Tab-separated table of C-alpha atoms and ligand atoms in Angstrom:
chain	number	residue	atom	x	y	z
A	1	MET	CA	8.145	-1.790	36.814
A	2	ALA	CA	9.503	0.844	34.464
A	3	GLN	CA	7.078	2.177	31.854
A	4	ALA	CA	7.892	1.094	28.316
A	5	ALA	CA	9.182	3.792	25.967
A	6	LEU	CA	6.601	4.944	23.434
A	7	THR	CA	8.611	3.666	20.517
A	8	GLN	CA	9.316	0.316	22.194
A	9	LEU	CA	7.217	-2.256	20.385
A	10	SER	CA	5.969	-5.563	21.765
A	11	ASP	CA	7.148	-8.696	19.939
A	12	ASP	CA	3.792	-8.927	18.167
A	13	GLU	CA	3.891	-5.273	17.137
A	14	ARG	CA	7.438	-5.616	15.841
A	15	MET	CA	6.592	-8.708	13.812
A	16	PHE	CA	3.491	-7.014	12.432
A	17	ARG	CA	5.481	-3.909	11.448
A	18	GLU	CA	8.125	-6.023	9.713
A	19	THR	CA	5.485	-7.937	7.774
A	20	VAL	CA	3.783	-4.718	6.610
A	21	ARG	CA	7.132	-3.081	5.789
A	22	GLN	CA	8.234	-5.996	3.647
A	23	PHE	CA	4.856	-6.131	1.906
A	24	ALA	CA	4.929	-2.392	1.228
A	25	VAL	CA	8.442	-2.424	-0.201
A	26	GLU	CA	7.980	-5.561	-2.312
A	27	GLN	CA	4.345	-5.348	-3.401
A	28	ILE	CA	3.428	-1.644	-3.324
A	29	GLY	CA	6.735	-0.005	-4.225
A	30	PRO	CA	6.898	-1.293	-7.813
A	31	LEU	CA	3.303	-0.129	-8.463
A	32	ALA	CA	3.381	3.315	-6.835
A	33	ARG	CA	4.454	5.451	-9.765
A	34	GLY	CA	2.197	3.714	-12.283
A	35	MET	CA	-0.850	3.953	-10.014
A	36	ASP	CA	-0.130	7.656	-9.460
A	37	GLU	CA	0.058	8.296	-13.193
A	38	ALA	CA	-3.019	6.214	-13.972
A	39	GLN	CA	-4.927	7.697	-10.991
A	40	GLN	CA	-6.002	4.160	-10.254
A	41	MET	CA	-5.556	1.777	-7.354
A	42	ASP	CA	-4.351	-1.633	-8.559
A	43	ALA	CA	-7.181	-4.166	-8.070
A	44	ALA	CA	-4.825	-7.075	-7.387
A	45	LEU	CA	-3.044	-4.995	-4.746
A	46	ILE	CA	-6.359	-4.363	-2.966
A	47	GLU	CA	-6.968	-8.130	-2.894
A	48	LYS	CA	-3.543	-8.648	-1.345
A	49	LEU	CA	-4.246	-6.000	1.310
A	50	PHE	CA	-7.369	-7.953	2.276
A	51	ALA	CA	-5.528	-11.284	2.205
A	52	LEU	CA	-2.877	-9.951	4.572
A	53	GLY	CA	-5.537	-8.757	7.035
A	54	LEU	CA	-4.641	-5.079	6.553
A	55	MET	CA	-8.209	-4.092	5.660
A	56	GLY	CA	-9.662	-5.442	8.899
A	57	ILE	CA	-6.967	-4.830	11.476
A	58	GLN	CA	-9.283	-4.101	14.403
A	59	VAL	CA	-12.106	-6.372	13.307
A	60	PRO	CA	-12.495	-9.063	16.016
A	61	ASP	CA	-11.599	-12.684	15.157
A	62	GLU	CA	-15.270	-13.721	15.402
A	63	TYR	CA	-15.977	-11.609	12.304
A	64	GLY	CA	-12.920	-12.840	10.430
A	65	GLY	CA	-10.666	-9.884	11.223
A	66	ALA	CA	-7.153	-9.666	12.572
A	67	GLY	CA	-8.295	-8.744	16.108
A	68	GLY	CA	-5.575	-6.099	16.400
A	69	SER	CA	-5.366	-2.775	18.197
A	70	PHE	CA	-5.762	0.798	17.002
A	71	PHE	CA	-1.995	1.101	17.429
A	72	ASP	CA	-1.549	-1.782	14.966
A	73	ALA	CA	-3.629	0.160	12.434
A	74	VAL	CA	-1.390	3.172	12.987
A	75	LEU	CA	1.728	1.058	12.419
A	76	ALA	CA	0.279	-0.321	9.184
A	77	VAL	CA	-0.666	3.125	7.853
A	78	GLU	CA	2.790	4.434	8.758
A	79	GLU	CA	4.689	1.619	7.012
A	80	ILE	CA	2.528	1.663	3.892
A	81	SER	CA	2.697	5.458	3.616
A	82	ALA	CA	6.500	5.349	3.705
A	83	VAL	CA	6.175	3.650	0.320
A	84	ASP	CA	2.898	5.069	-1.028
A	85	PRO	CA	0.710	7.485	0.965
A	86	ALA	CA	-2.166	6.898	-1.502
A	87	VAL	CA	-2.363	3.251	-0.425
A	88	GLY	CA	-1.819	4.536	3.124
A	89	VAL	CA	-5.053	6.526	3.043
A	90	LEU	CA	-7.004	3.619	1.539
A	91	VAL	CA	-5.985	1.467	4.499
A	92	ASP	CA	-6.426	4.357	6.918
A	93	VAL	CA	-10.025	5.219	5.974
A	94	GLN	CA	-10.926	1.522	6.031
A	95	ASN	CA	-9.554	0.927	9.496
A	96	THR	CA	-9.575	4.155	11.490
A	97	LEU	CA	-12.852	5.596	10.146
A	98	SER	CA	-15.145	2.942	8.632
A	99	ILE	CA	-14.368	-0.050	10.843
A	100	ASN	CA	-13.808	2.094	13.901
A	101	ALA	CA	-17.247	3.721	13.558
A	102	LEU	CA	-18.955	0.336	13.165
A	103	LEU	CA	-17.082	-1.157	16.115
A	104	ARG	CA	-18.176	1.719	18.342
A	105	TRP	CA	-21.714	2.390	17.192
A	106	GLY	CA	-22.882	-0.606	15.178
A	107	THR	CA	-25.702	-2.804	16.502
A	108	ASP	CA	-24.907	-6.517	16.821
A	109	GLY	CA	-26.736	-7.079	13.543
A	110	GLN	CA	-24.829	-4.333	11.729
A	111	LYS	CA	-21.509	-5.609	13.060
A	112	LYS	CA	-22.286	-9.157	11.988
A	113	ARG	CA	-23.387	-8.048	8.551
A	114	TYR	CA	-20.722	-5.470	7.781
A	115	LEU	CA	-17.574	-6.102	9.832
A	116	ALA	CA	-17.210	-9.557	8.290
A	117	ARG	CA	-17.490	-8.060	4.807
A	118	LEU	CA	-15.121	-5.181	5.573
A	119	ALA	CA	-12.509	-7.666	6.780
A	120	LYS	CA	-12.992	-9.915	3.754
A	121	ASP	CA	-13.522	-7.952	0.541
A	122	THR	CA	-15.509	-4.745	1.020
A	123	ILE	CA	-13.997	-1.274	1.117
A	124	GLY	CA	-15.554	1.383	3.344
A	125	ALA	CA	-15.919	5.130	2.788
A	126	TYR	CA	-16.846	7.936	5.140
A	127	ALA	CA	-19.036	10.690	3.713
A	128	LEU	CA	-19.363	13.842	5.763
A	129	SER	CA	-18.108	16.775	3.620
A	130	GLU	CA	-20.224	18.665	1.102
A	131	ALA	CA	-19.545	21.521	-1.291
A	132	ALA	CA	-20.687	24.148	1.197
A	133	SER	CA	-19.681	22.384	4.419
A	134	GLY	CA	-16.075	21.368	4.978
A	135	SER	CA	-14.538	22.787	8.141
A	136	ASP	CA	-18.072	23.757	9.156
A	137	ALA	CA	-19.105	20.121	8.719
A	138	PHE	CA	-22.354	20.332	10.657
A	139	ALA	CA	-23.782	22.849	8.191
A	140	LEU	CA	-24.321	19.878	5.869
A	141	GLN	CA	-27.438	19.956	3.697
A	142	THR	CA	-27.971	16.349	2.582
A	143	ARG	CA	-31.473	15.612	3.744
A	144	ALA	CA	-32.976	12.442	5.262
A	145	VAL	CA	-36.765	12.232	5.531
A	146	LYS	CA	-38.544	9.401	7.333
A	147	ARG	CA	-41.033	7.608	5.079
A	148	GLY	CA	-42.601	4.453	6.493
A	149	GLY	CA	-39.812	2.112	7.524
A	150	ASP	CA	-37.214	3.976	5.456
A	151	TYR	CA	-35.292	7.214	5.421
A	152	VAL	CA	-35.145	8.881	2.024
A	153	LEU	CA	-31.833	10.618	1.282
A	154	ASN	CA	-31.414	13.566	-1.072
A	155	GLY	CA	-28.256	15.614	-1.595
A	156	ARG	CA	-24.587	15.438	-2.570
A	157	LYS	CA	-21.358	14.618	-0.782
A	158	LEU	CA	-17.990	15.874	-1.970
A	159	TRP	CA	-14.382	14.678	-1.617
A	160	ILE	CA	-15.176	11.110	-0.568
A	161	THR	CA	-12.038	8.960	-0.295
A	162	ASN	CA	-12.247	5.344	-1.550
A	163	ALA	CA	-15.618	6.102	-3.161
A	164	LYS	CA	-14.797	4.432	-6.482
A	165	GLU	CA	-13.806	1.132	-4.880
A	166	ALA	CA	-16.112	1.196	-1.848
A	167	GLY	CA	-19.011	-1.183	-1.187
A	168	LEU	CA	-20.177	0.461	2.037
A	169	PHE	CA	-20.582	4.171	2.776
A	170	ILE	CA	-21.155	5.839	6.132
A	171	VAL	CA	-23.238	8.822	5.054
A	172	PHE	CA	-24.132	11.779	7.254
A	173	ALA	CA	-27.423	13.539	6.528
A	174	THR	CA	-29.741	15.814	8.471
A	175	LEU	CA	-33.288	15.061	9.554
A	176	ASP	CA	-33.895	18.761	10.140
A	177	PRO	CA	-31.624	21.451	8.669
A	178	THR	CA	-33.009	23.996	11.174
A	179	ALA	CA	-31.937	21.812	14.118
A	180	GLY	CA	-28.220	22.368	13.468
A	181	TYR	CA	-25.954	19.563	14.607
A	182	LYS	CA	-28.859	17.905	16.457
A	183	GLY	CA	-30.450	16.797	13.185
A	184	ILE	CA	-27.413	14.932	11.918
A	185	THR	CA	-27.767	11.187	11.485
A	186	ALA	CA	-25.362	8.544	10.173
A	187	PHE	CA	-26.561	5.928	7.659
A	188	LEU	CA	-24.980	2.754	6.331
A	189	VAL	CA	-25.528	2.862	2.583
A	190	GLU	CA	-24.452	0.078	0.276
A	191	LYS	CA	-23.072	0.580	-3.200
A	192	GLY	CA	-25.827	0.107	-5.738
A	193	ALA	CA	-28.620	1.278	-3.430
A	194	PRO	CA	-31.399	2.654	-5.677
A	195	GLY	CA	-31.040	6.431	-5.972
A	196	PHE	CA	-27.352	6.430	-5.003
A	197	THR	CA	-24.737	7.110	-7.696
A	198	LEU	CA	-21.153	8.289	-7.874
A	199	GLY	CA	-20.544	11.742	-9.317
A	200	ARG	CA	-17.345	13.329	-10.531
A	201	LYS	CA	-13.962	11.803	-9.644
A	202	GLU	CA	-11.419	14.460	-8.679
A	203	ASP	CA	-8.133	15.000	-10.553
A	204	LYS	CA	-5.738	15.702	-7.685
A	205	LEU	CA	-2.313	17.168	-6.883
A	206	GLY	CA	-1.242	14.185	-4.767
A	207	ILE	CA	-2.374	10.775	-3.482
A	208	ARG	CA	-3.641	10.393	-7.023
A	209	ALA	CA	-4.148	6.613	-6.870
A	210	SER	CA	-6.645	7.131	-4.053
A	211	SER	CA	-10.097	7.818	-5.478
A	212	THR	CA	-11.923	10.961	-4.338
A	213	CYS	CA	-15.478	11.296	-5.682
A	214	GLU	CA	-18.740	13.086	-5.330
A	215	LEU	CA	-21.729	11.028	-4.112
A	216	VAL	CA	-25.226	11.798	-5.375
A	217	PHE	CA	-28.405	10.819	-3.504
A	218	ASN	CA	-31.626	11.144	-5.408
A	219	ASP	CA	-34.574	9.766	-3.426
A	220	CYS	CA	-32.351	7.019	-2.056
A	221	ALA	CA	-34.442	4.931	0.365
A	222	VAL	CA	-32.413	3.500	3.250
A	223	PRO	CA	-34.111	1.110	5.711
A	224	ALA	CA	-34.327	2.482	9.271
A	225	ALA	CA	-32.250	-0.509	10.414
A	226	GLN	CA	-29.331	1.067	8.512
A	227	VAL	CA	-29.098	4.041	10.872
A	228	LEU	CA	-25.722	3.894	12.620
A	229	GLY	CA	-26.145	4.920	16.257
A	230	GLU	CA	-29.304	6.900	16.950
A	231	PRO	CA	-31.222	9.349	14.759
A	232	GLY	CA	-30.029	12.866	15.560
A	233	ARG	CA	-26.834	11.611	17.181
A	234	GLY	CA	-24.719	11.406	14.050
A	235	TYR	CA	-22.769	14.506	15.047
A	236	LYS	CA	-21.301	12.535	17.945
A	237	ILE	CA	-20.246	9.726	15.611
A	238	ALA	CA	-18.688	12.262	13.227
A	239	ILE	CA	-16.759	14.130	15.919
A	240	GLU	CA	-15.562	11.093	17.804
A	241	THR	CA	-14.620	9.064	14.732
A	242	LEU	CA	-12.646	11.968	13.296
A	243	ASN	CA	-10.941	12.564	16.642
A	244	GLU	CA	-9.584	9.035	16.331
A	245	GLY	CA	-9.145	9.021	12.584
A	246	ARG	CA	-6.820	11.979	12.581
A	247	ILE	CA	-4.253	9.912	14.482
A	248	GLY	CA	-4.235	7.758	11.341
A	249	ILE	CA	-3.565	10.802	9.175
A	250	GLY	CA	-0.735	11.662	11.558
A	251	ALA	CA	0.597	8.151	10.901
A	252	GLN	CA	0.242	8.615	7.153
A	253	MET	CA	2.247	11.835	7.314
A	254	LEU	CA	4.800	10.257	9.654
A	255	GLY	CA	5.345	7.372	7.250
A	256	LEU	CA	5.611	9.744	4.308
A	257	SER	CA	8.302	11.733	6.169
A	258	GLU	CA	10.251	8.580	6.943
A	259	GLY	CA	10.071	7.459	3.332
A	260	ALA	CA	11.278	10.848	2.077
A	261	TRP	CA	14.094	10.945	4.644
A	262	VAL	CA	15.398	7.487	3.707
A	263	HIS	CA	15.473	8.437	0.012
A	264	ALA	CA	17.240	11.728	0.830
A	265	ALA	CA	19.868	10.092	3.051
A	266	LYS	CA	20.596	7.405	0.473
A	267	TRP	CA	20.943	10.000	-2.255
A	268	ALA	CA	23.250	12.154	-0.104
A	269	LYS	CA	25.538	9.160	0.396
A	270	GLU	CA	25.660	8.272	-3.298
A	271	ARG	CA	25.667	11.637	-5.068
A	272	ARG	CA	29.092	13.284	-5.377
A	273	GLN	CA	29.912	16.982	-5.914
A	274	PHE	CA	33.207	18.832	-5.368
A	275	GLY	CA	34.922	15.430	-5.152
A	276	LYS	CA	32.933	14.265	-2.127
A	277	ALA	CA	29.672	12.515	-1.306
A	278	LEU	CA	27.036	15.139	-0.430
A	279	VAL	CA	26.723	13.606	3.023
A	280	GLU	CA	30.319	14.580	3.812
A	281	PHE	CA	29.333	18.260	3.851
A	282	GLN	CA	28.311	19.380	7.312
A	283	ALA	CA	25.484	21.515	5.925
A	284	MET	CA	23.978	18.361	4.413
A	285	GLN	CA	24.488	16.354	7.609
A	286	PHE	CA	22.735	19.028	9.636
A	287	GLN	CA	19.758	19.171	7.299
A	288	LEU	CA	19.354	15.399	7.510
A	289	ALA	CA	19.841	15.435	11.288
A	290	GLU	CA	17.232	18.163	11.707
A	291	MET	CA	14.751	16.223	9.576
A	292	ALA	CA	15.419	13.062	11.607
A	293	THR	CA	14.772	15.007	14.810
A	294	GLU	CA	11.461	16.371	13.577
A	295	ILE	CA	10.395	12.909	12.413
A	296	GLU	CA	11.237	11.476	15.837
A	297	ALA	CA	9.097	14.158	17.512
A	298	ALA	CA	6.198	13.417	15.125
A	299	ARG	CA	6.549	9.690	15.816
A	300	LEU	CA	6.377	10.211	19.580
A	301	MET	CA	3.241	12.340	19.205
A	302	VAL	CA	1.468	9.920	16.870
A	303	TYR	CA	2.370	6.838	18.931
A	304	ASN	CA	1.392	8.568	22.165
A	305	ALA	CA	-2.025	9.569	20.825
A	306	ALA	CA	-2.630	6.018	19.540
A	307	ARG	CA	-1.542	4.381	22.802
A	308	LEU	CA	-3.706	6.816	24.797
A	309	LYS	CA	-6.687	5.840	22.657
A	310	ASP	CA	-6.025	2.110	23.050
A	311	GLY	CA	-5.659	2.699	26.808
A	312	ARG	CA	-9.093	4.427	26.868
A	313	LEU	CA	-7.480	7.607	28.159
A	314	GLU	CA	-8.110	11.183	27.008
A	315	PHE	CA	-6.448	11.641	23.640
A	316	VAL	CA	-8.324	14.381	21.732
A	317	LYS	CA	-5.784	17.164	22.304
A	318	GLU	CA	-2.863	14.824	21.627
A	319	ALA	CA	-4.495	13.532	18.425
A	320	ALA	CA	-5.075	17.059	17.088
A	321	MET	CA	-1.506	18.052	17.966
A	322	ALA	CA	-0.098	14.896	16.378
A	323	LYS	CA	-1.979	15.413	13.099
A	324	TYR	CA	-1.115	19.107	13.020
A	325	PHE	CA	2.570	18.505	13.703
A	326	ALA	CA	3.065	15.382	11.584
A	327	SER	CA	1.551	17.056	8.514
A	328	HIS	CA	3.794	20.073	9.036
A	329	VAL	CA	6.849	17.802	9.324
A	330	ALA	CA	5.830	15.827	6.232
A	331	GLU	CA	5.605	18.936	4.103
A	332	ARG	CA	8.979	20.191	5.344
A	333	VAL	CA	10.797	16.869	5.050
A	334	ALA	CA	9.386	16.079	1.613
A	335	SER	CA	10.355	19.570	0.433
A	336	LEU	CA	13.898	19.222	1.770
A	337	ALA	CA	14.166	15.760	0.239
A	338	VAL	CA	13.403	17.274	-3.171
A	339	GLU	CA	16.192	19.815	-2.585
A	340	VAL	CA	18.664	17.125	-1.492
A	341	PHE	CA	18.024	15.379	-4.813
A	342	GLY	CA	18.636	18.662	-6.682
A	343	GLY	CA	17.279	18.617	-10.221
A	344	SER	CA	16.622	14.891	-9.863
A	345	GLY	CA	14.159	15.726	-7.085
A	346	PHE	CA	12.024	17.697	-9.496
A	347	VAL	CA	11.339	14.881	-11.933
A	348	LYS	CA	9.177	11.783	-11.761
A	349	ASP	CA	12.070	9.340	-12.182
A	350	TYR	CA	12.690	9.500	-8.438
A	351	PRO	CA	10.155	8.965	-5.649
A	352	VAL	CA	10.565	12.258	-3.737
A	353	GLU	CA	8.643	14.320	-6.315
A	354	LYS	CA	5.536	12.226	-5.613
A	355	LEU	CA	6.002	12.314	-1.841
A	356	TYR	CA	6.254	16.116	-2.018
A	357	ARG	CA	2.898	16.285	-3.832
A	358	ASP	CA	1.362	13.682	-1.527
A	359	ALA	CA	2.398	15.599	1.611
A	360	LYS	CA	0.112	18.580	0.979
A	361	ILE	CA	-3.119	16.753	1.769
A	362	GLY	CA	-2.075	16.185	5.404
A	363	LYS	CA	-2.867	19.799	6.245
A	364	ILE	CA	-6.291	19.641	4.592
A	365	TYR	CA	-8.324	16.477	5.198
A	366	GLU	CA	-9.864	15.208	8.447
A	367	GLY	CA	-9.777	18.813	9.654
A	368	THR	CA	-7.431	21.464	8.269
A	369	SER	CA	-4.451	22.629	10.299
A	370	PHE	CA	-6.492	25.592	11.494
A	371	MET	CA	-9.211	23.258	12.716
A	372	GLN	CA	-6.604	21.204	14.644
A	373	LEU	CA	-5.339	24.405	16.234
A	374	ALA	CA	-8.922	25.368	17.107
A	375	THR	CA	-9.293	22.033	18.940
A	376	VAL	CA	-5.969	22.438	20.714
A	377	ALA	CA	-6.772	26.036	21.685
A	378	LYS	CA	-10.131	25.004	23.129
A	379	LEU	CA	-8.464	22.324	25.236
A	380	VAL	CA	-5.414	24.215	26.471
A	381	LEU	CA	-6.825	27.707	27.069
B	401	FAD	C1	-8.170	14.309	-1.214
B	401	FAD	C2	-9.265	14.598	-0.250
B	401	FAD	C3	-9.887	13.548	0.395
B	401	FAD	C4	-10.940	13.787	1.280
B	401	FAD	N1	-11.600	12.738	1.857
B	401	FAD	C5	-12.742	12.971	2.565
B	401	FAD	C6	-13.566	11.871	3.017
B	401	FAD	O1	-13.257	10.678	2.782
B	401	FAD	N2	-14.719	12.165	3.650
B	401	FAD	C7	-15.121	13.446	3.923
B	401	FAD	O2	-16.183	13.622	4.518
B	401	FAD	N3	-14.353	14.498	3.524
B	401	FAD	C8	-13.188	14.291	2.849
B	401	FAD	N4	-12.428	15.355	2.407
B	401	FAD	C9	-12.852	16.721	2.701
B	401	FAD	C10	-11.957	17.420	3.690
B	401	FAD	O3	-12.135	16.911	4.969
B	401	FAD	C11	-12.251	18.933	3.567
B	401	FAD	O4	-11.733	19.358	2.323
B	401	FAD	C12	-11.651	19.701	4.704
B	401	FAD	O5	-12.329	19.431	5.896
B	401	FAD	C13	-11.671	21.218	4.436
B	401	FAD	O6	-12.954	21.639	4.055
B	401	FAD	P1	-13.115	22.568	2.773
B	401	FAD	O7	-12.424	21.924	1.653
B	401	FAD	O8	-14.549	22.858	2.614
B	401	FAD	O9	-12.321	23.891	3.120
B	401	FAD	P2	-12.893	25.130	3.967
B	401	FAD	O10	-13.577	24.643	5.192
B	401	FAD	O11	-13.624	26.032	3.063
B	401	FAD	O12	-11.536	25.825	4.405
B	401	FAD	C14	-10.776	26.658	3.546
B	401	FAD	C15	-9.706	27.344	4.391
B	401	FAD	O13	-10.321	28.185	5.386
B	401	FAD	C16	-9.817	27.841	6.654
B	401	FAD	N5	-10.867	28.034	7.654
B	401	FAD	C17	-12.130	27.545	7.652
B	401	FAD	N6	-12.777	27.923	8.771
B	401	FAD	C18	-11.904	28.683	9.489
B	401	FAD	C19	-11.952	29.350	10.737
B	401	FAD	N7	-13.053	29.301	11.500
B	401	FAD	N8	-10.861	30.037	11.157
B	401	FAD	C20	-9.749	30.090	10.395
B	401	FAD	N9	-9.624	29.449	9.218
B	401	FAD	C21	-10.680	28.769	8.766
B	401	FAD	C22	-9.405	26.398	6.542
B	401	FAD	O14	-8.459	26.047	7.536
B	401	FAD	C23	-8.826	26.363	5.140
B	401	FAD	O15	-7.505	26.839	5.187
B	401	FAD	C24	-11.337	15.122	1.559
B	401	FAD	C25	-10.687	16.181	0.925
B	401	FAD	C26	-9.679	15.933	0.015
B	401	FAD	C27	-9.036	17.101	-0.681
């Protein structure tokens, strides 16, 4: 039997994509600009994302989730990001980091307790980065000290997506700063835990509706049963979850590119100069064709990485390449889309200005472009 093409979707996948696309266009589109300006995710929209099953895509039916695949999560992030990449990252962190980590490393008790809530009404956040440890993530300084049946956390996390709305945080801390990566341990910390507060919320260039906050731990006692995986093995959870999660960021950047391209093509057909529609000029056609080609390449890379992961095959190199390439394409396509719109591309009345700002983050979070290249280099050389 012939192998299916990467972009060939099953009937279920196609129906799912159509449902998410329609939801994104009808329910997210009208809110995108206002949420960006207010730097605030719409609460009613979050409820609708839960109701549609988009906040628990891979959560098994037994816990009230949609029982979907990682590829389904990628499709959802792609379609939502074509309309609003800020909502895209909310859904992405929920599914490809928070839920994924619990599915892989949670005990039966933790899965029962938290997967059901994540699928129903609780937002997850993933807290690894600190002020002095970004790319060098395992230099983190947040400390966990065993005291009786608890671990006591002290320290600060920076740049934590979804923090303002989240009810559950996966927090990485070290049991022994001199032990390097071997001291790192992952904890499940609930909002409102004594000694845990939110710090400053960042005022960002793009994805402004997505909250990004500091977390502060001041003698925060976490029961030992809240350790995710084993003590001292958190580095493995961090590496492996991010290896998978960056496929989601590739999907976010892919969707953003598609959104920007569609706006640019529509504009080129409608806008007239020198007595013709812009799209009648060959120079304009070639720019749009080149963008479409790059988007197609990004799509193949993102879909391939996701299908490799679902197939339990090696995917780390492909995931790093996909995230690296898709974020490069997003920046280029969004920039060209602004140019296609001319002066209208530079103002907030049209959506490409926001997509241009939103594109920049793709090269920074879940491992900068240099860090992706470091992974690729290690695996190909
Ligand atoms: C909006 C936003 C949301 C985020 N969400 C989260 C989240 O939910 N959870 C979380 O844990 N973190 C999150 N982050 C943090 C993000 O992952 C880090 O910002 C990122 O990993 C880069 O770390 P850094 O900012 O410390 O930059 P640095 O590591 O200081 O890097 C600065 C520059 O130096 C380069 N560089 C670093 N080391 C090398 C090297 N060895 N060789 C060559 N170049 C190098 C980098 O590529 C980069 O260009 C988020 C960040 C932002 C901005």
